Each structure stands twice: as structure tokens, then as C-alpha cells.
Coordinates of N, CA and C and ligand atoms in Angstrom, one line a residue:
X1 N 180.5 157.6 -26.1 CA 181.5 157.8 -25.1 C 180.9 158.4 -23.8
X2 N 181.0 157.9 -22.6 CA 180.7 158.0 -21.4 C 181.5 159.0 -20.5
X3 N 181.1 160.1 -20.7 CA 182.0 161.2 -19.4 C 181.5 161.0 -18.5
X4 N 182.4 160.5 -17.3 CA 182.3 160.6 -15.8 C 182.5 162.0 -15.3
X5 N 181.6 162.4 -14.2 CA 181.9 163.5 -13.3 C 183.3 163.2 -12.8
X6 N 184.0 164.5 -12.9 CA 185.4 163.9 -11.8 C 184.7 164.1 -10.2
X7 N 185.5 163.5 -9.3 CA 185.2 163.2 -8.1 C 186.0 163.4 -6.9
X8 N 186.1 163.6 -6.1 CA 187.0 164.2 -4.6 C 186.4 163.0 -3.7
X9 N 187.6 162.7 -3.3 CA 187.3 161.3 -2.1 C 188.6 161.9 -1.5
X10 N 188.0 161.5 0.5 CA 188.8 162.1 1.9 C 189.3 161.0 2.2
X11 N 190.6 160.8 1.9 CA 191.0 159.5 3.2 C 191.7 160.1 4.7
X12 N 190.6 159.4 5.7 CA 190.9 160.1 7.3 C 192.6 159.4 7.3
X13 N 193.5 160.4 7.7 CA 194.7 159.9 7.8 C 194.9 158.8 8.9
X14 N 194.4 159.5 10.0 CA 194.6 158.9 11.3 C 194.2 156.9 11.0
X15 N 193.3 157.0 10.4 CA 192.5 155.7 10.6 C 193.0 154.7 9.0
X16 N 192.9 155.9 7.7 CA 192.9 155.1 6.3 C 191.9 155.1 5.9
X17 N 191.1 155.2 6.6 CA 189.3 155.1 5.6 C 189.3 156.1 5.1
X18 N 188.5 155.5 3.5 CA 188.5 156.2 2.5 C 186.8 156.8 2.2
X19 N 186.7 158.0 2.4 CA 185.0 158.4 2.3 C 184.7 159.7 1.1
X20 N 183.6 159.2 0.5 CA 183.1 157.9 0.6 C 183.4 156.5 -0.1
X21 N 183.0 155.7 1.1 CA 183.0 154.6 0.5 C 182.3 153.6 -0.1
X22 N 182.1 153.4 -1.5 CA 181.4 152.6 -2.2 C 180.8 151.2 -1.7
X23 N 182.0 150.6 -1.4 CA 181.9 149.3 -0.6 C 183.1 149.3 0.3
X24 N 182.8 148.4 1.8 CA 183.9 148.3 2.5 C 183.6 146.3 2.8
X25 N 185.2 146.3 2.4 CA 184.8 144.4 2.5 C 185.9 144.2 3.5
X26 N 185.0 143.5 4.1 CA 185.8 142.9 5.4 C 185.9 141.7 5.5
X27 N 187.8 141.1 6.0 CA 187.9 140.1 6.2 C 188.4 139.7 7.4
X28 N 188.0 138.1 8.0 CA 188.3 137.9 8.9 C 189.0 136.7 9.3
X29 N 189.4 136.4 10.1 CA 190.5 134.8 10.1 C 190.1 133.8 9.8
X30 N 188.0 133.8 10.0 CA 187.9 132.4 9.9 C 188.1 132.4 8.8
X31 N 187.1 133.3 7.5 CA 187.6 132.7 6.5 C 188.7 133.1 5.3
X32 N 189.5 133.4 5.8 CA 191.0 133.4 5.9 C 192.2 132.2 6.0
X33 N 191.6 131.7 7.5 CA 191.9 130.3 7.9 C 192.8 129.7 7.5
X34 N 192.8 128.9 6.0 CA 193.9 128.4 4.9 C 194.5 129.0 5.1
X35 N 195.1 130.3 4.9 CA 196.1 131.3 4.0 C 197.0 131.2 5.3
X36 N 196.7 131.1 6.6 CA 197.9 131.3 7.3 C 198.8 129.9 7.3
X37 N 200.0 129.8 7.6 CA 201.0 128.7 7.9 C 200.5 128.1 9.1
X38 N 200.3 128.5 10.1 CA 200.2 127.9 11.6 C 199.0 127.4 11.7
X39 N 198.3 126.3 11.3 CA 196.9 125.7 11.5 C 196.5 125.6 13.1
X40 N 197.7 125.4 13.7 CA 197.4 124.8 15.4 C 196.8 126.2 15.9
X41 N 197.5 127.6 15.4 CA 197.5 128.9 15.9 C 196.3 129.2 15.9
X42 N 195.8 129.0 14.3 CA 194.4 129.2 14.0 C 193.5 128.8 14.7
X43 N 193.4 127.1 14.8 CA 192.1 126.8 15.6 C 192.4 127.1 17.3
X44 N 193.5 127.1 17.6 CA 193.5 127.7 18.9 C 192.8 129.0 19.1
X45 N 193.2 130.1 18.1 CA 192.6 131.3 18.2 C 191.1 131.3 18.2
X46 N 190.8 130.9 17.2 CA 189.3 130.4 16.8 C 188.8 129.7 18.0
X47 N 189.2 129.0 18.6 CA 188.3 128.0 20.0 C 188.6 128.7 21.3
X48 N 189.3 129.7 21.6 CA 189.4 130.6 22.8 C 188.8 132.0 22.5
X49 N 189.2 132.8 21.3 CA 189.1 134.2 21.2 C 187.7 134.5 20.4
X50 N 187.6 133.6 19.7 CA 186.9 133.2 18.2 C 187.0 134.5 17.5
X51 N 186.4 134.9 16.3 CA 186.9 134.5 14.8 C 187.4 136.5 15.6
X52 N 188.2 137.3 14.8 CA 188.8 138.7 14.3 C 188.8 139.0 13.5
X53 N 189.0 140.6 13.4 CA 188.3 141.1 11.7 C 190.2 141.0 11.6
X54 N 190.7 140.9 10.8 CA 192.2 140.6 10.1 C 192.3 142.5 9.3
X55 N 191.5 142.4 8.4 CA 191.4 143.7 7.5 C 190.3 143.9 6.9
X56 N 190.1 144.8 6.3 CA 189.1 145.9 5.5 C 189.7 147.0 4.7
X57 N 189.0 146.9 3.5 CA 189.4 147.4 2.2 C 188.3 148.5 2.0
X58 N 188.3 149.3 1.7 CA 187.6 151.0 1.3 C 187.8 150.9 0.0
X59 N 186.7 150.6 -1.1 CA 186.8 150.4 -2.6 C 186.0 151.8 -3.0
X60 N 186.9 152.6 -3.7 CA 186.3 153.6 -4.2 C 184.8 154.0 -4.7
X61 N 184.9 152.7 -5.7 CA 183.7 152.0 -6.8 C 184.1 152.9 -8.4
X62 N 185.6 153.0 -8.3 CA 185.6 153.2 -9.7 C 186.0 151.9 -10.6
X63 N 185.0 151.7 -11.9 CA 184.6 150.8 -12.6 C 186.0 149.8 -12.9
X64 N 185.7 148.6 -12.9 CA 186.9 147.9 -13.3 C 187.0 147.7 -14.5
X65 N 187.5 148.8 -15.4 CA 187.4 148.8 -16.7 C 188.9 149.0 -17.4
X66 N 189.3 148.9 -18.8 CA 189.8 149.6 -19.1 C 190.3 151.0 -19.2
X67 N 191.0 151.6 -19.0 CA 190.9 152.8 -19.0 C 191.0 153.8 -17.7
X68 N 190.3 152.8 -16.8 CA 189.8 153.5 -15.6 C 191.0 153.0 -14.2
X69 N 191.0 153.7 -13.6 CA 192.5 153.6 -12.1 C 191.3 153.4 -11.4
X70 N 190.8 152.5 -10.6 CA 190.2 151.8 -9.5 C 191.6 152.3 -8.0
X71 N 191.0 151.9 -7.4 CA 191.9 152.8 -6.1 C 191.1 152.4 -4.8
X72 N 192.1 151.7 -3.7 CA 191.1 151.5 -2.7 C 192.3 151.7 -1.6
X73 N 191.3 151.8 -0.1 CA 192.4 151.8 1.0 C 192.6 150.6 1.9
X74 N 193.3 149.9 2.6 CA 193.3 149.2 2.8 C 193.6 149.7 4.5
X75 N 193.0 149.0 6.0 CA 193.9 148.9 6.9 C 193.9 147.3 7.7
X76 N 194.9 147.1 7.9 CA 195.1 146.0 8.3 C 195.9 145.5 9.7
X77 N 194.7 145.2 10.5 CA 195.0 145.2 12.2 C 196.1 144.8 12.6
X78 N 196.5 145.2 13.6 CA 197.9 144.6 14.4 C 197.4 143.2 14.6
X79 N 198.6 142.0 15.1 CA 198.6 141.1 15.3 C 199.3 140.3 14.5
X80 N 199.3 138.8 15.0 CA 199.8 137.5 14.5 C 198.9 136.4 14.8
X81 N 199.4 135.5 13.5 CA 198.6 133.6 13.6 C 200.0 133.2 14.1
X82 N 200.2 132.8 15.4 CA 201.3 132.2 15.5 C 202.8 132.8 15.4
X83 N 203.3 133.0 14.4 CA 204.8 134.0 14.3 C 204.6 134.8 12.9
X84 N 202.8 134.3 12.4 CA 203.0 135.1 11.2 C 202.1 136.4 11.7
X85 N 202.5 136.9 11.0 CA 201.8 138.7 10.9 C 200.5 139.1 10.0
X86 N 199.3 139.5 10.7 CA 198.3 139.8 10.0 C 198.3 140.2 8.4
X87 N 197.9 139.9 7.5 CA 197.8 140.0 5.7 C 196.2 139.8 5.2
X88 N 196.9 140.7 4.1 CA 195.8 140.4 3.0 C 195.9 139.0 2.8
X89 N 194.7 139.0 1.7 CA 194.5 137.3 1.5 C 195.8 137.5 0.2
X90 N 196.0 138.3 -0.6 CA 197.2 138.0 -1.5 C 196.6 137.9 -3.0
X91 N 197.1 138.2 -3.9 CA 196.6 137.9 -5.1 C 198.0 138.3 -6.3
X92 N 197.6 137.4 -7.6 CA 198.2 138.1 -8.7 C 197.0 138.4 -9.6
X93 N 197.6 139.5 -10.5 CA 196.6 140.4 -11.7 C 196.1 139.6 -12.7
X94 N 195.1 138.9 -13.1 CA 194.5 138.3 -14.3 C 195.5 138.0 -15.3
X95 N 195.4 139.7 -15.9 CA 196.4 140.3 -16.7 C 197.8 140.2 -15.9
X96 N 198.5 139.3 -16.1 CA 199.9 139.0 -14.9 C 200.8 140.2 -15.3
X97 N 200.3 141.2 -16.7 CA 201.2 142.2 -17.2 C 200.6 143.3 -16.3
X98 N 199.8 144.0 -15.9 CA 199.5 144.8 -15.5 C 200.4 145.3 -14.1
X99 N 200.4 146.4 -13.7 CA 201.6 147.2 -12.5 C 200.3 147.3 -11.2
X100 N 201.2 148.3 -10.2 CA 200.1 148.5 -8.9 C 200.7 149.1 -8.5
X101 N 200.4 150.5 -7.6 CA 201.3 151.3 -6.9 C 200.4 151.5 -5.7
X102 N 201.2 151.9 -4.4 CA 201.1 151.4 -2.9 C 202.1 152.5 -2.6
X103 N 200.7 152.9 -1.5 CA 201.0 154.4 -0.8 C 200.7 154.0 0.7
X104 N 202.1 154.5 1.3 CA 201.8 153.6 3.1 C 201.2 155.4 3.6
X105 N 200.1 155.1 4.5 CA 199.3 155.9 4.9 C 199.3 156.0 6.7
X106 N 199.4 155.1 7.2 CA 199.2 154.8 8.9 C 200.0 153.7 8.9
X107 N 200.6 154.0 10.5 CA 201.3 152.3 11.2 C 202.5 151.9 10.1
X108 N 203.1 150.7 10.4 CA 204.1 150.4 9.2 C 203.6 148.9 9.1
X109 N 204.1 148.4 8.0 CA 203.9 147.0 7.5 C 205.1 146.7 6.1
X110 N 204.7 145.9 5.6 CA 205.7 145.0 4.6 C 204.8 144.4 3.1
X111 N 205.6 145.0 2.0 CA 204.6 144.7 0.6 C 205.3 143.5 0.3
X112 N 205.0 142.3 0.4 CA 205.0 140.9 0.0 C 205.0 140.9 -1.7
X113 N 205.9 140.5 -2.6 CA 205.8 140.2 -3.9 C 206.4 138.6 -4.5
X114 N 206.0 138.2 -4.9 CA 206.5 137.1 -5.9 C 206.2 136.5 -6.9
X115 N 207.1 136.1 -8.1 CA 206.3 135.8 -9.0 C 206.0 134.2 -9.1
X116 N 206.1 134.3 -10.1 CA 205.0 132.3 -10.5 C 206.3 131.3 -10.0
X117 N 207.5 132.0 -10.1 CA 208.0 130.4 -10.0 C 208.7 130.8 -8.9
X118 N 208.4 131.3 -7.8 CA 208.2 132.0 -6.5 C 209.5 132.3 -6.1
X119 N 209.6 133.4 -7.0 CA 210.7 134.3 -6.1 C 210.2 135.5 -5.6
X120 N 210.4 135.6 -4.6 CA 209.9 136.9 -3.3 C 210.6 137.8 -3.0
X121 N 210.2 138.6 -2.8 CA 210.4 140.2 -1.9 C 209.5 141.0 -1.6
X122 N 210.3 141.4 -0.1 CA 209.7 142.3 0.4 C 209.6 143.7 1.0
X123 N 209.1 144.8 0.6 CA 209.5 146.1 1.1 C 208.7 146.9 1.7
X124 N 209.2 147.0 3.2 CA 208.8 148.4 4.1 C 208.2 149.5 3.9
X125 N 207.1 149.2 4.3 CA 206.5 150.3 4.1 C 206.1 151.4 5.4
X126 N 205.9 152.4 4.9 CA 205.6 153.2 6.0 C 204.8 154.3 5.9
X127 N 204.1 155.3 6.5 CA 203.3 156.9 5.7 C 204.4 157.3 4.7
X128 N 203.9 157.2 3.6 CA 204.6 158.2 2.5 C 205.4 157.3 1.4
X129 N 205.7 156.1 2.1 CA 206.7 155.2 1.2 C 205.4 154.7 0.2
X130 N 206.3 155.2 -0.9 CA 205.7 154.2 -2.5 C 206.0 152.8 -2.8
X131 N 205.2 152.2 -2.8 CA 205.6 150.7 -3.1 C 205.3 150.4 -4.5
X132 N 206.0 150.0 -5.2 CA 205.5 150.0 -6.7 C 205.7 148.1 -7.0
X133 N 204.8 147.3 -7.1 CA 204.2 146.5 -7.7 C 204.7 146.3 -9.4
X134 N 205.7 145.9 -9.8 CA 205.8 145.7 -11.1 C 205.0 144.7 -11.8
X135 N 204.7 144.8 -13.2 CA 204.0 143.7 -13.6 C 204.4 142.4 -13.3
X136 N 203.8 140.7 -13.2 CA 204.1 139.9 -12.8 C 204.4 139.5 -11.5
X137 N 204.3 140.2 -10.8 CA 204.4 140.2 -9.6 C 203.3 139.7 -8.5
X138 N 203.0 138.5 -7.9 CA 202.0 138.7 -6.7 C 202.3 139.4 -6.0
X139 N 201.1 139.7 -5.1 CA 201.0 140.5 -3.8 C 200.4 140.7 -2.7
X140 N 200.6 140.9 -1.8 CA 200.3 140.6 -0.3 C 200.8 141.9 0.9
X141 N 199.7 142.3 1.3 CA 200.6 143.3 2.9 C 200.6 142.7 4.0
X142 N 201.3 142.7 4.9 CA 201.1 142.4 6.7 C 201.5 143.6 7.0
X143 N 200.8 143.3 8.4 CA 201.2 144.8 9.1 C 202.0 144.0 10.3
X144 N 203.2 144.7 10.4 CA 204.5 144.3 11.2 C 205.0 145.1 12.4
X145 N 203.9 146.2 12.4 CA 203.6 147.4 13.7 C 202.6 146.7 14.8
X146 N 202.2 147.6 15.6 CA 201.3 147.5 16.5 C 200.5 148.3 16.4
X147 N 200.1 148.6 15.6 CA 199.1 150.0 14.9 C 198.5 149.8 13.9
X148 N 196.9 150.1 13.5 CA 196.9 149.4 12.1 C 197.5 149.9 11.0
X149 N 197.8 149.5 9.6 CA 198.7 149.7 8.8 C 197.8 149.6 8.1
X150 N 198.1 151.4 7.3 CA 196.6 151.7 6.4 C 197.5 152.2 4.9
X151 N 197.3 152.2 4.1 CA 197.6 152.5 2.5 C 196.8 151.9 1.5
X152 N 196.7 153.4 0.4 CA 196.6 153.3 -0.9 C 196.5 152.8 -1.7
X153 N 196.4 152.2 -2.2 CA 196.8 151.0 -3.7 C 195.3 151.5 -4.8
X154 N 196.2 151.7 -6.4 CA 196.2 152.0 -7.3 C 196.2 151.3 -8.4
X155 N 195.3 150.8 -9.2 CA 196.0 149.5 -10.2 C 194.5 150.1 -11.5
X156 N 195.4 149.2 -12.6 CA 195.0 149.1 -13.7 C 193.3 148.7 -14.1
X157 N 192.2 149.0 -14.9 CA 191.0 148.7 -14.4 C 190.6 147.2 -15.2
X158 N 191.5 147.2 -16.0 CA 191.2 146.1 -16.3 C 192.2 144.6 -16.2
X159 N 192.9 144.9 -15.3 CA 194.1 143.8 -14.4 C 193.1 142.5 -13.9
X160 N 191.9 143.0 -13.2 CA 191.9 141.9 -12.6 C 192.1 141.0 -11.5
X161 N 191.6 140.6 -11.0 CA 192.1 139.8 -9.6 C 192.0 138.3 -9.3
X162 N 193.5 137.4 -9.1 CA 193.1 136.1 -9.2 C 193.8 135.6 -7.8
X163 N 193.0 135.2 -6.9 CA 193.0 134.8 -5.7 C 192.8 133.2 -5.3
X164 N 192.5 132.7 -6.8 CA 192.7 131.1 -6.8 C 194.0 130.7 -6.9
X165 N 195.1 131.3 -7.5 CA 196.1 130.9 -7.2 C 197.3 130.6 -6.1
X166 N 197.1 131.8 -5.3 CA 197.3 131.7 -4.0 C 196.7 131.0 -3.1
X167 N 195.4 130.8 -3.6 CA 194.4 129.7 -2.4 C 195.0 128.0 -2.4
X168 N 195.4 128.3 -3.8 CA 195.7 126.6 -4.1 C 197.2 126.6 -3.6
X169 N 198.0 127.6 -4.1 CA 199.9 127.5 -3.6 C 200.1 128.0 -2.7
X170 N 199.5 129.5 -2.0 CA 199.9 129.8 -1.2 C 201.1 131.1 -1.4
X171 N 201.7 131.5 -1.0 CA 202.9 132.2 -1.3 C 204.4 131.3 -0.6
X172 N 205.3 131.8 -1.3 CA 206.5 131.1 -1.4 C 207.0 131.1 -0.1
X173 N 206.8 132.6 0.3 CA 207.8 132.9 1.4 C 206.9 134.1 2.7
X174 N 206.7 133.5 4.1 CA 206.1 134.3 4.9 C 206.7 135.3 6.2
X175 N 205.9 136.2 6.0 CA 206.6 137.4 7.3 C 206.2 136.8 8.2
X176 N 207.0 136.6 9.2 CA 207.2 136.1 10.8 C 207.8 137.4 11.7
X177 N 207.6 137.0 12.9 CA 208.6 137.6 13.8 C 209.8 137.1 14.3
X178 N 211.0 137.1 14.1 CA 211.8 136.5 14.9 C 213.0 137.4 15.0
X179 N 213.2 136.7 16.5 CA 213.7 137.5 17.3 C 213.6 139.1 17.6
X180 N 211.8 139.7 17.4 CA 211.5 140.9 17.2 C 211.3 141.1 16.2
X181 N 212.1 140.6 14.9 CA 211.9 141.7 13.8 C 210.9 140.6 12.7
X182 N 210.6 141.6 12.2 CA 210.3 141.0 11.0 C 211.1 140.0 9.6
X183 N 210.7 139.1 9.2 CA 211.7 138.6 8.7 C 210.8 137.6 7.8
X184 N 210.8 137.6 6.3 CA 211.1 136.2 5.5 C 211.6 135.2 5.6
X185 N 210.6 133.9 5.4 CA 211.2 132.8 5.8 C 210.4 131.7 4.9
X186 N 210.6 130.7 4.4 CA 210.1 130.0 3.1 C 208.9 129.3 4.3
X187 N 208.1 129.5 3.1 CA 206.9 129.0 4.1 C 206.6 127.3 3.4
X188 N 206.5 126.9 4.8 CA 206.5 125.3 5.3 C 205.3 124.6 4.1
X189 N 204.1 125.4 4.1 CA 202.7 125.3 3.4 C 202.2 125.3 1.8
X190 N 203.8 125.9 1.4 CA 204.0 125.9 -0.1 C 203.9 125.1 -0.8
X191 N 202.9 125.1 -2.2 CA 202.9 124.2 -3.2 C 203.9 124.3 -4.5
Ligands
LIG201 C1 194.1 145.6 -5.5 C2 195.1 146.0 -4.5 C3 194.5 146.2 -3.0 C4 194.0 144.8 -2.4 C5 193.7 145.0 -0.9 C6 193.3 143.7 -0.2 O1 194.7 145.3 -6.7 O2 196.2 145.1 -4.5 O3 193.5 147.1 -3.0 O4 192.9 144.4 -3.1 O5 194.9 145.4 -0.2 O6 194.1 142.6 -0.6 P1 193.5 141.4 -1.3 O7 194.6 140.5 -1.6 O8 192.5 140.7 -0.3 O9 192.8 141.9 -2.5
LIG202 ZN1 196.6 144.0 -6.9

């Protein structure tokens, strides 16, 4: 049996960075690219502005094991592809039974869920709001502020992460802007 040292990690409020940080993985639109709905938006963006960091994740580096609560921060830049709103790339849990809990930290944004035979929802998040991830569930954040949109997330160590499924389908249903607000809307791109 393996006793870990227990451990104390600072996340700067203002920003979401979580220190220290094990690994920080960053993503960015080019290769992202796919996942948005608006292909024209994309290569437009890409051939004038070229490529933007989208987001960056702060991974604790606790072990992806059984047993173990892995925990990372996420912030994720203001902006849009088009009418959609900056996101994660999206995933569901290996183990599609495993849960996830979501702590909004900075800025505000929206926790994207759905499951396999794509039914969606979405909930507001904000500093302090718990988003809780039930088993079965995919998931996805945008940030729907003008601020980056930093939070928490908490999950099982041996869940898992499958990001092929969404690469091939996509999600059911995408956050846009219309008419100002934020808003679900079945995405055109769906498999
Ligand atoms: C992990 C948890 C989050 C995401 C992060 C980035 O289970 O849901 O830490 O990994 O928000 O999203 P993604 O979809 O690129 O992993
Ligand atoms: Zn997850």
C-alpha cells in the first residue's frame, strides 16, 4: 500500500491557475478546428488573425487511478467561431458511469451536457456555482462572458477520458449568441 503525502495547491482566483502545476495543456483553434460548427469562421479566423490559444487546463498530476480524485482548473478565453462561443474540446467518461463536479471560479460561462442518444443541457455557471456532471453524461464548457471563465473540476480517477466520440459526432446541441444571449441551438454538424 502506497501512502501519498497529503498536499496543498493555490488556485490564483483572479486568473484560475492552479499552482503548482503539474502540467498545463493548452489548446488552440487550429487544432480544435473540427469541433466548431462554423468552418467559414474558422478558416477566415485562421487566414487573417491566425491560430488563438481557445483554453488551458492546470492538471494537478494526481494519479489517474482508482481511488484517487484527479482535479484540474480550467480557463477558457473570451470569444466566438462565428456565433459559437469559445469551449472545451468536450468529452464523455470511459467509464460512462462515473460523475464530475464543477466549481465556477472567474468570469461566467455554461456546462454543456448530453448523453449518447443526445439529449442536452445546459447550466450557468458562475464564481461559486456547483455544476454537478451526473454519470452518463458528456461534457463541455464555453465561456459566454467577456472575461476568461476559470473553474474547478473534480472527477473519479479511474473514469477516464473519451474524446473520440465527440470528434466523430460532435455534440448534439451548440451555445451561440443570439440576440445577445446565450442560447442552445441543435447543431447543424451533428452525427
Ligand atoms: C476532466 C474535466 C475537465 C476537462 C477540462 C478540459 O474530466 O472534465 O478538467 O478535462 O475542462 O476539457 P476537455 O474536454 O478538453 O478535457
Ligand atoms: Zn470529465
Amino acid at each position: 500500500m502506497l501512502i501519498m503525502e497529503p498536499r496543498a495547491f493555490a488556485i490564483e482566483m483572479d486568473t484560475g491557475a492552479l499552482r503548482p502545476a503539474e502540467r498545463v495543456i493548452r489548446r488552440t483553434l487550429r487544432e480544435m478546428r473540427a469541433l466548431f460548427a462554423d468552418q467559414d469562421a474558422v478558416e477566415r479566423i485562421l487566414a487573417t488573425d491566425g491560430d488563438r490559444l481557445i483554453y488551458e487546463v492546470c492538471l494537478a498530476g494526481i494519479e489517474e487511478a482508482a481511488g484517487q480524485i484527479p482535479y484540474s482548473t480550467t480557463v477558457i478565453q473570451p470569444g466566438r467561431v462565428g456565433d459559437e462561443f469559445h469551449m472545451t474540446k468536450g468529452h464523455f467518461h470511459v467509464l460512462r458511469d462515473r460523475a464530475e463536479i464543477y466549481l465556477g471560479l472567474a468570469g461566467e460561462g455554461h456546462l454543456i451536457l448530453q448523453t449518447e442518444d443526445g439529449t442536452a443541457r445546459s447550466l450557468s455557471m458562475r464564481p461559486g456555482t456547483v455544476g454537478y456532471v451526473p454519470p452518463h453524461w458528456g461534457h463541455r464548457t464555453a465561456n459566454s462572458g467577456s472575461v476568461p471563465f476559470a473553474f474547478l473540476a473534480a472527477w473519479p480517477g479511474e473514469a477516464g477520458h473519451d474524446y473520440g466520440t465527440v470528434e466523430e459526432r460532435g455534440f448534439a446541441q451548440i451555445l451561440v449568441s443570439r440576440d445577445g444571449r446565450p442560447t442552445l441551438i441543435a447543431n447543424p454538424t451533428h452525427v
